[in-house]
mmCIF file of C-alpha atoms in Angstrom:
data_model
loop_
_atom_site.group_PDB
_atom_site.id
_atom_site.type_symbol
_atom_site.label_atom_id
_atom_site.label_comp_id
_atom_site.label_asym_id
_atom_site.label_seq_id
_atom_site.Cartn_x
_atom_site.Cartn_y
_atom_site.Cartn_z
ATOM 1 C CA MET S 1 -62.643 2.653 19.494
ATOM 2 C CA VAL S 2 -64.898 -0.398 19.352
ATOM 3 C CA TYR S 3 -66.913 -1.499 16.347
ATOM 4 C CA ARG S 4 -70.180 0.016 17.566
ATOM 5 C CA THR S 5 -68.527 3.409 18.036
ATOM 6 C CA TYR S 6 -66.945 3.194 14.605
ATOM 7 C CA TYR S 7 -70.222 2.170 13.000
ATOM 8 C CA LEU S 8 -72.213 5.008 14.557
ATOM 9 C CA GLN S 9 -69.571 7.593 13.699
ATOM 10 C CA GLN S 10 -69.136 6.491 10.113
ATOM 11 C CA ASP S 11 -72.854 6.059 9.558
ATOM 12 C CA GLY S 12 -73.146 9.760 10.303
ATOM 13 C CA GLN S 13 -70.219 10.528 8.028
ATOM 14 C CA GLU S 14 -71.725 8.532 5.172
ATOM 15 C CA THR S 15 -75.098 10.210 5.636
ATOM 16 C CA TYR S 16 -73.335 13.564 5.346
ATOM 17 C CA VAL S 17 -71.495 12.573 2.149
ATOM 18 C CA GLN S 18 -74.635 11.167 0.536
ATOM 19 C CA GLY S 19 -76.390 14.391 1.451
ATOM 20 C CA LEU S 20 -73.669 16.327 -0.380
ATOM 21 C CA PHE S 21 -74.138 14.204 -3.489
ATOM 22 C CA GLU S 22 -77.907 14.653 -3.457
ATOM 23 C CA GLN S 23 -77.858 18.402 -2.791
ATOM 24 C CA PHE S 24 -75.249 19.216 -5.416
ATOM 25 C CA SER S 25 -76.933 16.964 -7.958
ATOM 26 C CA ALA S 26 -80.241 18.739 -7.363
ATOM 27 C CA ARG S 27 -78.516 22.082 -7.976
ATOM 28 C CA GLY S 28 -77.075 20.934 -11.313
ATOM 29 C CA HIS S 29 -73.533 21.276 -9.982
ATOM 30 C CA ASP S 30 -71.767 19.243 -12.682
ATOM 31 C CA ALA S 31 -73.440 21.148 -15.499
ATOM 32 C CA MET S 32 -71.805 24.323 -14.164
ATOM 33 C CA LEU S 33 -68.261 22.910 -14.222
ATOM 34 C CA GLU S 34 -65.924 24.126 -16.932
ATOM 35 C CA PRO S 35 -65.051 21.459 -19.531
ATOM 36 C CA ALA S 36 -61.346 22.025 -18.883
ATOM 37 C CA TRP S 37 -61.817 21.235 -15.184
ATOM 38 C CA ALA S 38 -63.872 18.162 -16.085
ATOM 39 C CA GLY S 39 -60.885 17.007 -18.135
ATOM 40 C CA THR S 40 -58.664 17.511 -15.111
ATOM 41 C CA LEU S 41 -61.015 15.391 -12.993
ATOM 42 C CA ALA S 42 -60.975 12.654 -15.624
ATOM 43 C CA ARG S 43 -57.192 12.650 -15.572
ATOM 44 C CA LEU S 44 -56.338 13.353 -11.938
ATOM 45 C CA TYR S 45 -59.334 12.402 -9.800
ATOM 46 C CA THR S 46 -61.376 9.441 -11.014
ATOM 47 C CA PRO S 47 -58.307 7.184 -11.562
ATOM 48 C CA ALA S 48 -57.710 7.584 -7.811
ATOM 49 C CA ARG S 49 -60.022 4.668 -7.168
ATOM 50 C CA TYR S 50 -57.073 2.432 -8.123
ATOM 51 C CA LEU S 51 -54.907 4.259 -5.604
ATOM 52 C CA PHE S 52 -57.561 4.043 -2.883
ATOM 53 C CA HIS S 53 -57.933 0.327 -3.563
ATOM 54 C CA THR S 54 -54.237 -0.189 -2.815
ATOM 55 C CA LEU S 55 -54.757 1.586 0.526
ATOM 56 C CA GLN S 56 -57.631 -0.793 1.219
ATOM 57 C CA MET S 57 -55.518 -3.826 0.308
ATOM 58 C CA ALA S 58 -52.613 -2.699 2.478
ATOM 59 C CA SER S 59 -54.838 -2.078 5.490
ATOM 60 C CA ALA S 60 -56.471 -5.492 5.066
ATOM 61 C CA TYR S 61 -53.025 -7.115 4.901
ATOM 62 C CA LEU S 62 -51.931 -5.325 8.061
ATOM 63 C CA SER S 63 -55.128 -6.397 9.791
ATOM 64 C CA GLN S 64 -54.325 -10.030 8.949
ATOM 65 C CA MET S 65 -50.624 -9.958 9.808
ATOM 66 C CA ALA S 66 -50.330 -7.612 12.798
ATOM 67 C CA PRO S 67 -49.323 -9.367 16.038
ATOM 68 C CA ALA S 68 -52.032 -7.843 18.252
ATOM 69 C CA SER S 69 -55.778 -7.332 17.997
ATOM 70 C CA THR S 70 -55.414 -3.696 19.055
ATOM 71 C CA ILE S 71 -53.480 -3.079 15.835
ATOM 72 C CA SER S 72 -55.726 -5.302 13.730
ATOM 73 C CA ASN S 73 -58.859 -3.474 14.876
ATOM 74 C CA CYS S 74 -57.481 -0.090 13.812
ATOM 75 C CA ALA S 75 -56.347 -1.524 10.480
ATOM 76 C CA THR S 76 -59.788 -3.060 9.916
ATOM 77 C CA TYR S 77 -61.536 0.288 10.422
ATOM 78 C CA GLN S 78 -58.963 1.865 8.111
ATOM 79 C CA THR S 79 -59.747 -0.785 5.485
ATOM 80 C CA ALA S 80 -63.409 0.189 5.629
ATOM 81 C CA ASP S 81 -62.518 3.878 5.315
ATOM 82 C CA ALA S 82 -60.491 3.199 2.174
ATOM 83 C CA LEU S 83 -63.465 1.331 0.721
ATOM 84 C CA ARG S 84 -65.645 4.387 1.451
ATOM 85 C CA TRP S 85 -63.175 6.649 -0.373
ATOM 86 C CA LEU S 86 -63.136 4.258 -3.321
ATOM 87 C CA THR S 87 -66.941 4.093 -3.364
ATOM 88 C CA HIS S 88 -67.263 7.881 -3.264
ATOM 89 C CA THR S 89 -64.872 8.132 -6.209
ATOM 90 C CA ALA S 90 -66.807 5.526 -8.191
ATOM 91 C CA TYR S 91 -70.075 7.355 -7.479
ATOM 92 C CA ARG S 92 -68.651 10.651 -8.693
ATOM 93 C CA THR S 93 -67.197 8.908 -11.738
ATOM 94 C CA ARG S 94 -70.677 7.797 -12.778
ATOM 95 C CA GLU S 95 -72.144 11.267 -12.192
ATOM 96 C CA LEU S 96 -69.382 12.953 -14.182
ATOM 97 C CA ALA S 97 -69.738 10.427 -16.992
ATOM 98 C CA THR S 98 -73.378 11.449 -17.304
ATOM 99 C CA ALA S 99 -72.526 15.153 -17.358
ATOM 100 C CA PHE S 100 -69.497 14.843 -19.685
ATOM 101 C CA PRO S 101 -70.017 11.737 -21.856
ATOM 102 C CA ALA S 102 -67.072 12.513 -24.139
ATOM 103 C CA ALA S 103 -64.473 13.064 -21.368
ATOM 104 C CA GLY S 104 -63.614 9.414 -20.813
ATOM 105 C CA PHE S 105 -65.147 9.025 -17.365
ATOM 106 C CA ALA S 106 -65.740 5.385 -16.354
ATOM 107 C CA THR S 107 -63.878 4.127 -19.422
ATOM 108 C CA GLY S 108 -60.399 5.664 -19.374
ATOM 109 C CA GLU S 109 -59.277 5.356 -15.752
ATOM 110 C CA ARG S 110 -57.280 2.147 -16.041
ATOM 111 C CA ALA S 111 -55.269 3.448 -18.991
ATOM 112 C CA ARG S 112 -54.561 6.682 -17.140
ATOM 113 C CA TRP S 113 -53.535 4.827 -13.986
ATOM 114 C CA GLU S 114 -51.173 2.590 -15.957
ATOM 115 C CA GLN S 115 -49.799 5.102 -18.464
ATOM 116 C CA ASP S 116 -50.359 8.755 -17.506
ATOM 117 C CA PRO S 117 -47.106 10.284 -16.182
ATOM 118 C CA ALA S 118 -49.043 11.985 -13.367
ATOM 119 C CA TRP S 119 -49.895 8.606 -11.807
ATOM 120 C CA GLN S 120 -46.690 6.664 -12.396
ATOM 121 C CA GLY S 121 -45.011 7.912 -9.224
ATOM 122 C CA TRP S 122 -47.965 6.742 -7.143
ATOM 123 C CA ARG S 123 -48.182 3.457 -9.026
ATOM 124 C CA GLU S 124 -44.512 2.635 -8.492
ATOM 125 C CA LEU S 125 -44.754 3.587 -4.821
ATOM 126 C CA VAL S 126 -47.823 1.531 -3.955
ATOM 127 C CA GLU S 127 -47.005 -1.472 -6.129
ATOM 128 C CA ARG S 128 -43.622 -1.770 -4.449
ATOM 129 C CA ALA S 129 -45.115 -1.170 -0.991
ATOM 130 C CA LEU S 130 -47.747 -3.870 -1.514
ATOM 131 C CA VAL S 131 -44.977 -6.484 -1.633
ATOM 132 C CA ALA S 132 -43.296 -5.326 1.571
ATOM 133 C CA TRP S 133 -44.309 -8.533 3.334
ATOM 134 C CA ASP S 134 -42.930 -7.733 6.800
ATOM 135 C CA TRP S 135 -45.914 -6.329 8.720
ATOM 136 C CA GLY S 136 -43.776 -3.650 10.361
ATOM 137 C CA GLU S 137 -42.359 -2.421 7.074
ATOM 138 C CA SER S 138 -45.820 -2.550 5.488
ATOM 139 C CA PHE S 139 -47.160 -0.410 8.333
ATOM 140 C CA THR S 140 -44.274 2.023 7.992
ATOM 141 C CA ALA S 141 -44.514 2.277 4.216
ATOM 142 C CA PHE S 142 -48.254 2.860 4.076
ATOM 143 C CA SER S 143 -49.137 4.538 7.384
ATOM 144 C CA LEU S 144 -46.068 6.728 7.766
ATOM 145 C CA VAL S 145 -45.198 7.455 4.127
ATOM 146 C CA VAL S 146 -47.835 6.592 1.513
ATOM 147 C CA ARG S 147 -50.976 7.662 3.350
ATOM 148 C CA PRO S 148 -49.690 11.070 4.495
ATOM 149 C CA ALA S 149 -48.478 11.759 0.950
ATOM 150 C CA VAL S 150 -51.863 10.825 -0.529
ATOM 151 C CA GLU S 151 -53.720 12.830 2.097
ATOM 152 C CA GLU S 152 -51.698 15.994 1.553
ATOM 153 C CA THR S 153 -51.838 15.762 -2.247
ATOM 154 C CA VAL S 154 -54.707 13.738 -3.697
ATOM 155 C CA LEU S 155 -57.104 14.802 -0.924
ATOM 156 C CA ARG S 156 -56.120 18.167 0.567
ATOM 157 C CA GLY S 157 -54.266 19.478 -2.475
ATOM 158 C CA LEU S 158 -56.840 18.397 -5.030
ATOM 159 C CA GLY S 159 -59.587 19.813 -2.810
ATOM 160 C CA GLU S 160 -57.851 23.209 -2.757
ATOM 161 C CA VAL S 161 -57.415 23.297 -6.521
ATOM 162 C CA ALA S 162 -61.022 22.152 -7.000
ATOM 163 C CA ARG S 163 -62.351 25.086 -4.986
ATOM 164 C CA HIS S 164 -60.291 27.460 -7.138
ATOM 165 C CA ASN S 165 -62.045 25.973 -10.162
ATOM 166 C CA GLY S 166 -65.567 26.300 -8.790
ATOM 167 C CA ASP S 167 -65.869 22.650 -7.728
ATOM 168 C CA THR S 168 -67.122 23.100 -4.180
ATOM 169 C CA LEU S 169 -68.387 19.530 -4.025
ATOM 170 C CA MET S 170 -64.898 18.112 -4.502
ATOM 171 C CA GLY S 171 -63.542 20.356 -1.777
ATOM 172 C CA LEU S 172 -66.221 19.281 0.702
ATOM 173 C CA LEU S 173 -65.793 15.618 -0.205
ATOM 174 C CA THR S 174 -62.049 15.664 0.394
ATOM 175 C CA ASP S 175 -62.623 17.538 3.673
ATOM 176 C CA ALA S 176 -64.885 14.687 4.822
ATOM 177 C CA GLN S 177 -62.314 12.079 3.841
ATOM 178 C CA LEU S 178 -59.579 13.955 5.688
ATOM 179 C CA LEU S 179 -61.548 13.429 8.910
ATOM 180 C CA ASP S 180 -60.926 9.703 8.467
ATOM 181 C CA ALA S 181 -57.274 10.458 7.761
ATOM 182 C CA GLN S 182 -56.914 12.280 11.082
ATOM 183 C CA ARG S 183 -58.011 9.141 12.924
ATOM 184 C CA HIS S 184 -55.631 7.016 10.856
ATOM 185 C CA ARG S 185 -52.762 9.271 11.857
ATOM 186 C CA ARG S 186 -53.728 9.177 15.535
ATOM 187 C CA TRP S 187 -53.573 5.406 15.798
ATOM 188 C CA ALA S 188 -50.410 5.215 13.686
ATOM 189 C CA ALA S 189 -48.762 7.788 15.968
ATOM 190 C CA ALA S 190 -49.785 5.828 19.057
ATOM 191 C CA LEU S 191 -48.275 2.644 17.632
ATOM 192 C CA VAL S 192 -45.027 4.431 16.781
ATOM 193 C CA GLN S 193 -44.829 5.919 20.282
ATOM 194 C CA MET S 194 -45.248 2.461 21.792
ATOM 195 C CA ALA S 195 -42.648 0.962 19.444
ATOM 196 C CA LEU S 196 -40.110 3.652 20.306
ATOM 197 C CA GLN S 197 -40.194 2.577 23.940
ATOM 198 C CA THR S 198 -38.181 -0.487 22.883
ATOM 199 C CA GLU S 199 -34.505 0.136 22.231
ATOM 200 C CA GLY S 200 -33.495 -0.353 18.621
ATOM 201 C CA ASN S 201 -36.899 0.244 17.065
ATOM 202 C CA ARG S 202 -36.186 3.879 16.202
ATOM 203 C CA ALA S 203 -33.301 2.889 13.928
ATOM 204 C CA VAL S 204 -35.439 0.241 12.202
ATOM 205 C CA LEU S 205 -38.323 2.646 11.597
ATOM 206 C CA GLN S 206 -35.984 5.381 10.377
ATOM 207 C CA ARG S 207 -34.337 2.968 7.939
ATOM 208 C CA TRP S 208 -37.717 2.001 6.483
ATOM 209 C CA VAL S 209 -38.853 5.628 6.256
ATOM 210 C CA ALA S 210 -35.626 6.542 4.475
ATOM 211 C CA ALA S 211 -36.247 3.773 1.946
ATOM 212 C CA TRP S 212 -39.851 4.755 1.124
ATOM 213 C CA ALA S 213 -39.968 8.536 1.536
ATOM 214 C CA PRO S 214 -38.033 9.396 -1.675
ATOM 215 C CA LEU S 215 -40.534 7.422 -3.760
ATOM 216 C CA ALA S 216 -43.408 9.303 -2.095
ATOM 217 C CA GLU S 217 -41.793 12.682 -2.691
ATOM 218 C CA ARG S 218 -41.326 11.882 -6.385
ATOM 219 C CA ALA S 219 -44.941 10.743 -6.581
ATOM 220 C CA ILE S 220 -46.092 14.053 -5.096
ATOM 221 C CA GLU S 221 -43.990 16.035 -7.565
ATOM 222 C CA ARG S 222 -45.225 14.153 -10.643
ATOM 223 C CA TYR S 223 -48.867 14.386 -9.615
ATOM 224 C CA VAL S 224 -48.795 18.068 -8.663
ATOM 225 C CA ALA S 225 -46.973 18.959 -11.882
ATOM 226 C CA ALA S 226 -50.146 17.968 -13.751
ATOM 227 C CA LEU S 227 -52.542 19.945 -11.522
ATOM 228 C CA PRO S 228 -53.571 23.380 -12.814
ATOM 229 C CA GLU S 229 -52.955 26.376 -10.571
ATOM 230 C CA ALA S 230 -51.216 24.213 -7.972
ATOM 231 C CA GLY S 231 -48.563 26.769 -7.074
ATOM 232 C CA ASP S 232 -46.232 25.479 -4.365
ATOM 233 C CA LEU S 233 -48.481 22.564 -3.458
ATOM 234 C CA ALA S 234 -45.749 19.964 -3.966
ATOM 235 C CA VAL S 235 -43.390 21.765 -1.600
ATOM 236 C CA ARG S 236 -46.117 22.194 1.021
ATOM 237 C CA ALA S 237 -47.253 18.587 0.778
ATOM 238 C CA GLN S 238 -43.726 17.236 1.070
ATOM 239 C CA ALA S 239 -42.995 19.501 4.030
ATOM 240 C CA ALA S 240 -46.215 18.474 5.791
ATOM 241 C CA THR S 241 -45.401 14.768 5.528
ATOM 242 C CA ARG S 242 -41.851 15.303 6.795
ATOM 243 C CA GLN S 243 -43.010 17.464 9.682
ATOM 244 C CA TRP S 244 -45.559 14.861 10.760
ATOM 245 C CA ARG S 245 -42.903 12.135 10.892
ATOM 246 C CA GLU S 246 -40.511 14.450 12.700
ATOM 247 C CA GLY S 247 -43.213 15.036 15.278
ATOM 248 C CA LEU S 248 -43.247 11.275 15.884
ATOM 249 C CA GLY S 249 -39.523 11.315 16.544
ATOM 250 C CA LEU S 250 -38.557 9.918 13.149
#
């Protein structure tokens, strides 16, 4: 993928997302949400802009430190995608603050990110991963462990629960973001396949995965425990991340 291809594709994606915001706003979508679900969004969705910012930072670091432009290009596009996710979250935060002025939207996210038990697994995971200075370990931690965990839980899982609570907009928004995630996984898988052609790399990658995966699994458990009507989401999300890595030969 070259920049022009990326730009054209994501311009269409952004037009679609902005169309969702406009259509659902015109329908009075937020006014129809239950106050209890709005409280869940204030606790478990809008603080995600801190999480998405760490994904942006990690991708930017990888883009700077990777030893080949083919890797840097993919990481640069991924950086832009993370910024889009963050921007979407900020936009929804402002809309929800207007609809539910007493729920703490746009004012309480930092405190929740730093103190709410639901976020402390993610915070420990990403803050530790952000100081994995070796570019290979940074790639492994974020692309093979952190990102799949976030995608299966904070995107796919939250989208499922949102639909159960009448929040169709959230479900459609996370679906759109998961399209970006599919591309992220494709390039990460291609890089792993190339790396595994060199003897000794499998053991290195497996050692890094083994170091980071337990933190991600705990983060999934703590986040899902706070989600209403989540059922076996934690088990499914953990299994999906493991199966994806197993499919890469790790």
